[in-house]
mmCIF file of C-alpha atoms in Angstrom:
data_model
loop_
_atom_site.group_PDB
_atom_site.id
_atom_site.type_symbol
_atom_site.label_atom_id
_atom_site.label_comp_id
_atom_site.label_asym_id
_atom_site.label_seq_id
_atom_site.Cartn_x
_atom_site.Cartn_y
_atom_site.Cartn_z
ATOM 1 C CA UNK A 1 33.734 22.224 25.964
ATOM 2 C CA UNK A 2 31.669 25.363 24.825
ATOM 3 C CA UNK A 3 31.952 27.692 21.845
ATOM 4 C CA UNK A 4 29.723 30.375 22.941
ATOM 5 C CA UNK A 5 30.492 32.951 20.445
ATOM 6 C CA UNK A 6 29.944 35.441 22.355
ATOM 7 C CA UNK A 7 26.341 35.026 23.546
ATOM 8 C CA UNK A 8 26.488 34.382 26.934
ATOM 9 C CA UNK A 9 23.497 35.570 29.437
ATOM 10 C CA UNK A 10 23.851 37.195 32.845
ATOM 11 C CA UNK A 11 21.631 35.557 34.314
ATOM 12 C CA UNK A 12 22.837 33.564 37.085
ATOM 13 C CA UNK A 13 20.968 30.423 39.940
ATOM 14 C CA UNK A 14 20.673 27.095 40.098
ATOM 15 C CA UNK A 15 20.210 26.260 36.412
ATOM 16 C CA UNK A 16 23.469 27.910 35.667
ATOM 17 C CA UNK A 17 24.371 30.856 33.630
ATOM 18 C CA UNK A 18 22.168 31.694 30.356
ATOM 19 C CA UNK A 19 23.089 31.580 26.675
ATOM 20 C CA UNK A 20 20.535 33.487 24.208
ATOM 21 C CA UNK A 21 19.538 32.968 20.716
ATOM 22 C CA UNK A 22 18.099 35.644 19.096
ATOM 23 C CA UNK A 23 15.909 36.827 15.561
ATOM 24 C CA UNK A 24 13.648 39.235 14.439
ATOM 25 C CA UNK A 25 10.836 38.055 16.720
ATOM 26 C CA UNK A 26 11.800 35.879 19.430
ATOM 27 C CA UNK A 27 14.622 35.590 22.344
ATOM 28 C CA UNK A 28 15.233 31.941 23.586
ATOM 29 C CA UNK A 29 17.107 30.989 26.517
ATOM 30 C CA UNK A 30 18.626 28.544 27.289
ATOM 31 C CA UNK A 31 20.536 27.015 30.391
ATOM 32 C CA UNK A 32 24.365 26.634 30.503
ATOM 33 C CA UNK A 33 25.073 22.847 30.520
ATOM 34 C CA UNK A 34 28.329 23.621 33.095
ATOM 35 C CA UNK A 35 24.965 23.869 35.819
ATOM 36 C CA UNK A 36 25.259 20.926 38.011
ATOM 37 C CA UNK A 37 24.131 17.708 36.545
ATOM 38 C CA UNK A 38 20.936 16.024 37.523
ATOM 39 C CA UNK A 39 19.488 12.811 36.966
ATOM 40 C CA UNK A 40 16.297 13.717 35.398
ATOM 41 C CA UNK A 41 16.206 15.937 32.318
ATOM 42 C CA UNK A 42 18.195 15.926 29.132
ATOM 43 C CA UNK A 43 20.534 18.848 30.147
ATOM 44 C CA UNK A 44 21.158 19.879 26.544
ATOM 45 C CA UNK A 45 18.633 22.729 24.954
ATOM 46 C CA UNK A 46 17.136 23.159 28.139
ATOM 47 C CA UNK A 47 15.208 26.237 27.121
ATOM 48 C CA UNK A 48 14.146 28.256 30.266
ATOM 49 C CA UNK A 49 12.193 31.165 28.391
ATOM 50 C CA UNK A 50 11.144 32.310 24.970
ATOM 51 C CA UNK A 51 10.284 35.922 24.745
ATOM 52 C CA UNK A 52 8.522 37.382 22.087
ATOM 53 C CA UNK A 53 9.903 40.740 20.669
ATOM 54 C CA UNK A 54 8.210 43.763 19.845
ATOM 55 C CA UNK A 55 5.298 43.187 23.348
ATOM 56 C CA UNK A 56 7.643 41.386 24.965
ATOM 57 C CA UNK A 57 5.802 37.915 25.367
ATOM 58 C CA UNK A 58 6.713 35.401 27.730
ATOM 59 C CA UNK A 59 5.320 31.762 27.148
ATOM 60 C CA UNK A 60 7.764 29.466 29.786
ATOM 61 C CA UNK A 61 7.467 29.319 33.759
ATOM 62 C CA UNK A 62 9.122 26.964 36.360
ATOM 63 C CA UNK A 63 7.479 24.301 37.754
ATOM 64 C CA UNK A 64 7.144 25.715 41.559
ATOM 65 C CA UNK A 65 7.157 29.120 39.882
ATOM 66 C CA UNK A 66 10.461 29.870 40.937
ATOM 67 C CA UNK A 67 14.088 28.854 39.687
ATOM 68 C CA UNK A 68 14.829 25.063 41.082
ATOM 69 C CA UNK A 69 17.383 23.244 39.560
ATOM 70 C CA UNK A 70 15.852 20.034 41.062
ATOM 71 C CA UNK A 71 12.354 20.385 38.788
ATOM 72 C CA UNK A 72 11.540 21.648 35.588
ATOM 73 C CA UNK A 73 11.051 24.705 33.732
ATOM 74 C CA UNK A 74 10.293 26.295 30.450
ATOM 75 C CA UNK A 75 10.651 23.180 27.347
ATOM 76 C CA UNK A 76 12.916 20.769 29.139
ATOM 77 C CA UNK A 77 13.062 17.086 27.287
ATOM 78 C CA UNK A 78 13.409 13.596 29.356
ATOM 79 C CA UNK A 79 14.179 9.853 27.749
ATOM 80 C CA UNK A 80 12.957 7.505 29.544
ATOM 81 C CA UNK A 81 10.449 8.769 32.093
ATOM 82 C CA UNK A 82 9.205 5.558 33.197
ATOM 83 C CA UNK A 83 12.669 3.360 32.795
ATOM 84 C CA UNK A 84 16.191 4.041 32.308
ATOM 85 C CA UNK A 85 18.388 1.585 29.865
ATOM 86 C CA UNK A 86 19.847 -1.133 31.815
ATOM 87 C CA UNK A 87 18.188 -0.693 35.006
ATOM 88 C CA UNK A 88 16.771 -4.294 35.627
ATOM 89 C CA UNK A 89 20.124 -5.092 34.742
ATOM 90 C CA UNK A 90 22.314 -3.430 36.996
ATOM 91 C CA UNK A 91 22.969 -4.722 40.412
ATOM 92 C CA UNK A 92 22.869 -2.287 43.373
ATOM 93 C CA UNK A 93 26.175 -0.332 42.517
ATOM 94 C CA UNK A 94 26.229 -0.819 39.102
ATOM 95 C CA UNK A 95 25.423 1.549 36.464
ATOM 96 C CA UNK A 96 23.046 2.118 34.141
ATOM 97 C CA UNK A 97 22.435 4.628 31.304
ATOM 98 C CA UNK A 98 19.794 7.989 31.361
ATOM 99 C CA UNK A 99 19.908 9.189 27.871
ATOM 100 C CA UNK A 100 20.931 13.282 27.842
ATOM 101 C CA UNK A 101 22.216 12.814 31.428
ATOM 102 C CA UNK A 102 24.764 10.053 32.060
ATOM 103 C CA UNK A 103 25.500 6.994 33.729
ATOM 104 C CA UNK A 104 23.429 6.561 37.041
ATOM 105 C CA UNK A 105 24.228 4.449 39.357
ATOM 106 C CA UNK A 106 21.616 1.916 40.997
ATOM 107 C CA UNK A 107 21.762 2.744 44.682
ATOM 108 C CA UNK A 108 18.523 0.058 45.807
ATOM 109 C CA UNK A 109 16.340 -2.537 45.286
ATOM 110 C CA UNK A 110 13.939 -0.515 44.518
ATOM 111 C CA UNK A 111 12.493 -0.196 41.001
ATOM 112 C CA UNK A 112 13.457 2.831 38.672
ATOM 113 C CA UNK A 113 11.484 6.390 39.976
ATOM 114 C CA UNK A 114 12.563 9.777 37.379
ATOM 115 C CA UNK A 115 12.370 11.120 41.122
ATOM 116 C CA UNK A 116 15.364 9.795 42.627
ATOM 117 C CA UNK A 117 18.312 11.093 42.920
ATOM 118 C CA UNK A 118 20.462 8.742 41.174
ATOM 119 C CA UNK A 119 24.683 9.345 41.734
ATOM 120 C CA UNK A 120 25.484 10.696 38.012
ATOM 121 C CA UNK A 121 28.728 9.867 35.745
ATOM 122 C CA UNK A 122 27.684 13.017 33.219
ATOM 123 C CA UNK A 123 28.047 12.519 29.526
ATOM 124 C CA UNK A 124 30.719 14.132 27.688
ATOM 125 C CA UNK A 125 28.537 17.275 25.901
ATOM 126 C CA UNK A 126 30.118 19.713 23.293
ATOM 127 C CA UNK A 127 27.274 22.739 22.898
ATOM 128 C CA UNK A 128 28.442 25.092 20.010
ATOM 129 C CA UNK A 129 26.336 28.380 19.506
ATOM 130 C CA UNK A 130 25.415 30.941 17.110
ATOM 131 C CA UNK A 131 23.294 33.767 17.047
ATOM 132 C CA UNK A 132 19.878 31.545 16.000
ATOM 133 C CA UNK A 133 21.400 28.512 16.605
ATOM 134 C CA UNK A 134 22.692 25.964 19.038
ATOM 135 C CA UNK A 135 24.405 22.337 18.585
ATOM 136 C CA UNK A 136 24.332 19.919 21.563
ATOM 137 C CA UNK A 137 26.604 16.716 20.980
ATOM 138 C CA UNK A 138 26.241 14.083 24.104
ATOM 139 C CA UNK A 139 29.520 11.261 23.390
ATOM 140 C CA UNK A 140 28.402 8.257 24.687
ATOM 141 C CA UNK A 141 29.426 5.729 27.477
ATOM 142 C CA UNK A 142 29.223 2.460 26.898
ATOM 143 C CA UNK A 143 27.206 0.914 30.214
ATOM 144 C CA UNK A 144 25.805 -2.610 29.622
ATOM 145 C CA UNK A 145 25.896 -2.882 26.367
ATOM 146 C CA UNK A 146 24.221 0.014 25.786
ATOM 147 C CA UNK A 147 25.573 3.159 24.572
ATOM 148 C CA UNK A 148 24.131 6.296 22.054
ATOM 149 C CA UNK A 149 25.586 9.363 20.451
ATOM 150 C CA UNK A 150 22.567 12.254 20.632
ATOM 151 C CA UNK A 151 22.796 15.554 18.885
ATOM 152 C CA UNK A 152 19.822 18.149 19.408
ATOM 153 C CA UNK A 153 19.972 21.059 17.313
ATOM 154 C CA UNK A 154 17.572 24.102 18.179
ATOM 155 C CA UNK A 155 17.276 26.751 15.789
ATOM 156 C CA UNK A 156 15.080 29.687 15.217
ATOM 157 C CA UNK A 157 13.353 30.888 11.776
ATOM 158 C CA UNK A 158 10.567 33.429 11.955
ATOM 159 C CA UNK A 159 8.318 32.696 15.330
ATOM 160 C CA UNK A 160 9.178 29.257 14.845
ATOM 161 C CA UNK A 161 11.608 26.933 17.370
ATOM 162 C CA UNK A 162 13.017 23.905 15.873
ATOM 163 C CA UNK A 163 14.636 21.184 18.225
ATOM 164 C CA UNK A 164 16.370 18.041 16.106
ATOM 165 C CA UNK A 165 17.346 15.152 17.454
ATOM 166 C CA UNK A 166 19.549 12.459 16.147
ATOM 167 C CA UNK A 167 20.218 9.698 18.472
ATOM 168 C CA UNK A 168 22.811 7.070 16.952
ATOM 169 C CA UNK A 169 23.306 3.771 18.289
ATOM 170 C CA UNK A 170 27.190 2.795 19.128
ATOM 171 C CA UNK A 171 26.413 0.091 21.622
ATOM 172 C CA UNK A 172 25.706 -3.587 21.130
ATOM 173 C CA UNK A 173 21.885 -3.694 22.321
ATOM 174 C CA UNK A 174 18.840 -2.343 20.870
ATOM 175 C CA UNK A 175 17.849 1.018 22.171
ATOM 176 C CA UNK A 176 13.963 0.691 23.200
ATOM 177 C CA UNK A 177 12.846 4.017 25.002
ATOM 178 C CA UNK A 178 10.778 7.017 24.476
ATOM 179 C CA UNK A 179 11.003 10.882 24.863
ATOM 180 C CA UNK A 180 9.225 13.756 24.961
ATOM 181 C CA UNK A 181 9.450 17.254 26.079
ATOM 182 C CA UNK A 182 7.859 18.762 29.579
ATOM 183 C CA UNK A 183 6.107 22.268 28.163
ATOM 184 C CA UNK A 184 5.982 23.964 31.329
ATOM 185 C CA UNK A 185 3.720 26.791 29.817
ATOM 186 C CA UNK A 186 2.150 29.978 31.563
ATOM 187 C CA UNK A 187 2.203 32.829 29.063
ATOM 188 C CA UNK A 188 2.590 36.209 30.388
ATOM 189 C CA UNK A 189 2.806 34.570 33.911
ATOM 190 C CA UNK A 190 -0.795 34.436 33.843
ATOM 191 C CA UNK A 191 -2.209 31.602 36.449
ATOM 192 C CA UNK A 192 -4.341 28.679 34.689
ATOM 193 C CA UNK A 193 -8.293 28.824 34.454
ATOM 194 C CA UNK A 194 -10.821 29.072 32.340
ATOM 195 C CA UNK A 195 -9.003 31.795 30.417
ATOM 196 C CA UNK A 196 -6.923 29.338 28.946
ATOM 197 C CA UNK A 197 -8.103 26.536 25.713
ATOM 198 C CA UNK A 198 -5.832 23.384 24.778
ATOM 199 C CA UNK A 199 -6.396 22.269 20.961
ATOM 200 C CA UNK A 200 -4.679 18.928 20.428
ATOM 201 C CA UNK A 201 -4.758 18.129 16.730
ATOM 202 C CA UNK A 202 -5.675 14.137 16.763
ATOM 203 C CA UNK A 203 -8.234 12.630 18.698
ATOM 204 C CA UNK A 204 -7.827 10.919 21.293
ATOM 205 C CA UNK A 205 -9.624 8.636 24.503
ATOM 206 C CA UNK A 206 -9.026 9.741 28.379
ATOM 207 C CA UNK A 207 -7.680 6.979 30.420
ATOM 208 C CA UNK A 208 -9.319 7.355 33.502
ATOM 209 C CA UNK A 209 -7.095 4.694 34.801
ATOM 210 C CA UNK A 210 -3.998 6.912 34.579
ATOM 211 C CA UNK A 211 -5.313 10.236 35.605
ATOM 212 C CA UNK A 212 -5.636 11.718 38.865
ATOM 213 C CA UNK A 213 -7.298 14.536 40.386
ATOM 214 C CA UNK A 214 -8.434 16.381 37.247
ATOM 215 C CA UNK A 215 -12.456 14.875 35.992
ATOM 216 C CA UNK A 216 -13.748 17.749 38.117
ATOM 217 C CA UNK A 217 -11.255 20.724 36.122
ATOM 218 C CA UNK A 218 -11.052 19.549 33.011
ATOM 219 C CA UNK A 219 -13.949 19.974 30.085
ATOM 220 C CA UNK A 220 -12.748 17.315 27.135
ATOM 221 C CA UNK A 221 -15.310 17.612 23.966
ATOM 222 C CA UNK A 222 -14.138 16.679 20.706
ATOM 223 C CA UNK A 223 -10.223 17.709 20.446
ATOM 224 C CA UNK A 224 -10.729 20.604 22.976
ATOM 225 C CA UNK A 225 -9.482 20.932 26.724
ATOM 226 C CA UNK A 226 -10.928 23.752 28.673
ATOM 227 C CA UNK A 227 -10.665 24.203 32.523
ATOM 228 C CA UNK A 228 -13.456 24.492 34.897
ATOM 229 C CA UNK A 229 -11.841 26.858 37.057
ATOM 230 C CA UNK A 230 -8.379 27.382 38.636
ATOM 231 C CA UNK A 231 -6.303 24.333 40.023
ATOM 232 C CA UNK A 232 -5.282 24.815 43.401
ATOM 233 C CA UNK A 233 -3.018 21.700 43.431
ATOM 234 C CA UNK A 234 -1.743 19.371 40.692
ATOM 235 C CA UNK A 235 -3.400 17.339 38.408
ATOM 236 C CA UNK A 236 -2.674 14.754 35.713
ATOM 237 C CA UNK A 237 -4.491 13.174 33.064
ATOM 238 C CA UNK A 238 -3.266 10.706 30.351
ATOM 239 C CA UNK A 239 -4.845 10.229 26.672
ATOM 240 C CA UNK A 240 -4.973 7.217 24.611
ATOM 241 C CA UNK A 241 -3.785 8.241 20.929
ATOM 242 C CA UNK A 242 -4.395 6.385 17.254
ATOM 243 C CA UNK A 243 -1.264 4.724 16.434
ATOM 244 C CA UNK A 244 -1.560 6.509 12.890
ATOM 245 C CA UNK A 245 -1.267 10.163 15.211
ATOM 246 C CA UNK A 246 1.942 11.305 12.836
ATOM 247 C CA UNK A 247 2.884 14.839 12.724
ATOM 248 C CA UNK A 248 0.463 15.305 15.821
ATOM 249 C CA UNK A 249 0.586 18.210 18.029
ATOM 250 C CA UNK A 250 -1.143 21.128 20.298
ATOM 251 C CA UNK A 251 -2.136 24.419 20.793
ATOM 252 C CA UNK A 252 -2.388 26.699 23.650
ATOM 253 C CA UNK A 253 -4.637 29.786 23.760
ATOM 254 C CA UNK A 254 -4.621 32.674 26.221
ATOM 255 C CA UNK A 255 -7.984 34.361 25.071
ATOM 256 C CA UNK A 256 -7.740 37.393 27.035
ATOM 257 C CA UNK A 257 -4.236 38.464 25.263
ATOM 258 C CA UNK A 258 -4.883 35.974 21.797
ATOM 259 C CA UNK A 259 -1.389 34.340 22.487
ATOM 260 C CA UNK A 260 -0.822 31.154 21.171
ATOM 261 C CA UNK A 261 2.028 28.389 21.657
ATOM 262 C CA UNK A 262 1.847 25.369 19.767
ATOM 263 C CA UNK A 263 4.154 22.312 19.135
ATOM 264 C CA UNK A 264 4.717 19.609 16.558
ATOM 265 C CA UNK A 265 6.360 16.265 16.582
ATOM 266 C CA UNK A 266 7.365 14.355 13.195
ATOM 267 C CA UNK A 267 7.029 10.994 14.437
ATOM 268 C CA UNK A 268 3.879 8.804 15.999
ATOM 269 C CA UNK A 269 2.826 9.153 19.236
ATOM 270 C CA UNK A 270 3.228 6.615 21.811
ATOM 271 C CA UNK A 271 0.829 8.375 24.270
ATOM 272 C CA UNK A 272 0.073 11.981 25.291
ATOM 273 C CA UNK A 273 -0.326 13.337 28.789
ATOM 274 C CA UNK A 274 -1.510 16.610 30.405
ATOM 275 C CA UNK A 275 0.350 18.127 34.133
ATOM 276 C CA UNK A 276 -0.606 21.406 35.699
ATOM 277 C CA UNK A 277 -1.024 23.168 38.603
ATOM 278 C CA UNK A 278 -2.098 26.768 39.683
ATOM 279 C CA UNK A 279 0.465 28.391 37.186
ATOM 280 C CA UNK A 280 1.248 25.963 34.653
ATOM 281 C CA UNK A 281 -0.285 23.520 32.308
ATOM 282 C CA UNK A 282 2.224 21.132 30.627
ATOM 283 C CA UNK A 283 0.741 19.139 27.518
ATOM 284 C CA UNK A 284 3.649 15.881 27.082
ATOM 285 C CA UNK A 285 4.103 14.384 23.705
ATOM 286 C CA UNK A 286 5.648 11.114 23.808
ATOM 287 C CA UNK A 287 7.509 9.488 21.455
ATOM 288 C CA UNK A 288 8.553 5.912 20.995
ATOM 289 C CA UNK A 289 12.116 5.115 20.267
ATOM 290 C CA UNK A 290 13.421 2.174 19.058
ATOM 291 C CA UNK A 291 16.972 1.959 17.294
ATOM 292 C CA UNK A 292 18.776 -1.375 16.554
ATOM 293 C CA UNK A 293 22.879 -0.998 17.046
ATOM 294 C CA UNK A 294 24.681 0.746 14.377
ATOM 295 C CA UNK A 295 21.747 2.061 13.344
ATOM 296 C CA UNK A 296 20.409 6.024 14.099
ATOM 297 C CA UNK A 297 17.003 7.533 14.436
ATOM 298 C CA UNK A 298 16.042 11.632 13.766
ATOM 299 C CA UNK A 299 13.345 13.206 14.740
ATOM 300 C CA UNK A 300 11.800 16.691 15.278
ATOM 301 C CA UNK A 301 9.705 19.382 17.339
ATOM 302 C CA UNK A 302 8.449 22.460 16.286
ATOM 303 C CA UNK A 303 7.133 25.241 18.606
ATOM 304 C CA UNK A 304 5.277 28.307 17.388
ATOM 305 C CA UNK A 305 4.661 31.277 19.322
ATOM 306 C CA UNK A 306 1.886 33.619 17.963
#
C-alpha cells in the first residue's frame, strides 16, 4: 500500500519508479518500494539522489556508477551486515529474518554473506508521502522467535535530511544487531582524489587488520582523511571508535566547488568504516542495536548538504 499524494517521479530502471520530496533548497529522491525486493538493503527511504536547488547540486552516485538494482546507491541503510537474525538457527530451508527486507530463506551450509542472494518473503511496508516528508512502516513476521515493527521517517527542514527510526520489538527474543547507512557520495559526479577531505568528528584508531588495499591512498592525521591520488579499484579501511563516540559524525569536502555533505547519528558508535572506489567514497556509521521483546529503540541521522 502507497499514499503517494501525488508526488510520484518519472523516472523509471531497476530501482523502480521515483517519489520526490521537495523544499526551498533541496530535492530528495527516493526509490519506489514496489521495485523488486532484494536481500540486502533496507528497501524503505532508499534515497537515490539529493539535489541542491538554486546550482543544482548533486551529492549521491551508484555504486558501479550506473543504475543496478543488485548494489547500492545514493544513502541506502542495511541491518545486519555481518549476520542476519536467526541464521545459525535456521536449517537449510528454513527462514530467517533481514530487518527492512524480509524473511530469507537459508539455501546452504554456508555461513551468512550480505552478498548472497537469499530467496525473500518481503515484509509487509505501508510508505505514506508528503511534500517534505515520507513514512515507511515495515509489519513484521514472526520467524524464530524473532520478529520487529520498523518505522523510518525522512523529512526535510532547511538543507537538512532527517531519517528516524523506531524499531519495536513484537517477537519473543532479544533483538541484537546493528545498522548503518552506505553514503555512496560523489558530489557533482566528480571522481575521488586528492580534491576531496573527510572530517570525522571523534577520534579514532585504523585497524590495519580489517582494511585492505588503501595504506598507500589514504593520508589519516588527527581526525582528517585525505587521498593520495585517485583509486583505480576499491578499497576499504575500518576505524576503531571510543565507546563514549555519541552524536558522532562526518564531513565531506569538495574543495574545488566548497560543497559539503555531512551526517550525524544520535546514538554510540559500534565501529566506523570507509569504501570507495574511482567515483565514490562511502564513510559507514554503525550502530549497535540491542532491544529486549516488548520493548522499542529510536534513533536518528542527520545529513546536511552545504
Amino acid at each position: 500500500m502507497m499514499n503517494n499524494r501525488g508526488y510520484p517521479g518519472k523516472q523509471q530502471d531497476g530501482f523502480g519508479s521515483r517519489y520526490y520530496l521537495s523544499n526551498e533548497q533541496l530535492i530528495v529522491e527516493i526509490a519506489d518500494i514496489a521495485a523488486p525486493v532484494k536481500p540486502r538493503f533496507d528497501r524503505t527511504g532508499f534515497i537515490t539522489q539529493v539535489t541542491r536547488k538554486g546550482v543544482n547540486r548533486t551529492y549521491c552516485v551508484y555504486e558501479t556508477g550506473e543504475p543496478d538494482p543488485d548494489l547500492g546507491g545514493g544513502l541506502c541503510g542495511e541491518f545486519g551486515l555481518f549476520t542476519a537474525l536467526g541464521y545459525e538457527e535456521a536449517a537449510v530451508g528454513g527462514f530467517f529474518t533481514k530487518l527492512g527486507v524480509g524473511l530469507l530463506e537459508r539455501d546452504s551450509e554456508e555461513p551468512y554473506s550480505f552478498r548472497h542472494h537469499y530467496p525473500i518473503d518481503a515484509f509487509d511496508t505501508v510508505a505514506e508521502f508528503d511534500k517534505t516528508k515520507a513514512t515507511f512502516t515495515v509489519f513484521p513476521k514472526l520467524c524464530g522467535g524473532y520478529g520487529a515493527k520498523v518505522t523510518k521517517t525522512v523529512s526535510l527542514s532547511g538543507n537538512c535530511v532527517h531519517i528516524d527510526y523506531l524499531l519495536e520489538n513484537v517477537g519473543e527474543k532479544a533483538i541484537h544487531t546493528n545498522e548503518y547507512v552506505h553514503n555512496f557520495m560523489g558530489i557533482d559526479g566528480e571522481p575521488l582524489g586528492p580534491d576531496y577531505e573527510l572530517h570525522l568528528s571523534f577520534p579514532f584508531e585504523f585497524m590495519k587488520e580489517q582494511s585492505t588495499d588503501s595504506s598507500h591512498l589514504l593520508r589519516i592525521e588527527g581526525r582528517e582523511v585525505t587521498w593520495l591520488g585517485r583509486p583505480d579499484r576499491p578499497f576499504y579501511c575500518r576505524f576503531r571508535t571510543p565507546d563514549s563516540a555519541c552524536g558522532a559524525g562526518w564531513e565531506l569536502h569538495h574543495k574545488p566547488s566548497g560543497a559539503k555533505v555531512s551526517e550525524e547519528c544520535s546514538l554510540p558508535l559500534e565501529l566506523a568504516a570507509l569504501w570507495g572506489t574511482t567515483h565514490v567514497v562511502s564513510p559507514e556509521l554503525f550502530v549497535a542495536l540491542h532491544v529486549e521483546p516488548g520493548k522499542s529503540l529510536a534513533w536518528s541521522r542527520k545529513y546536511r548538504f552545504e
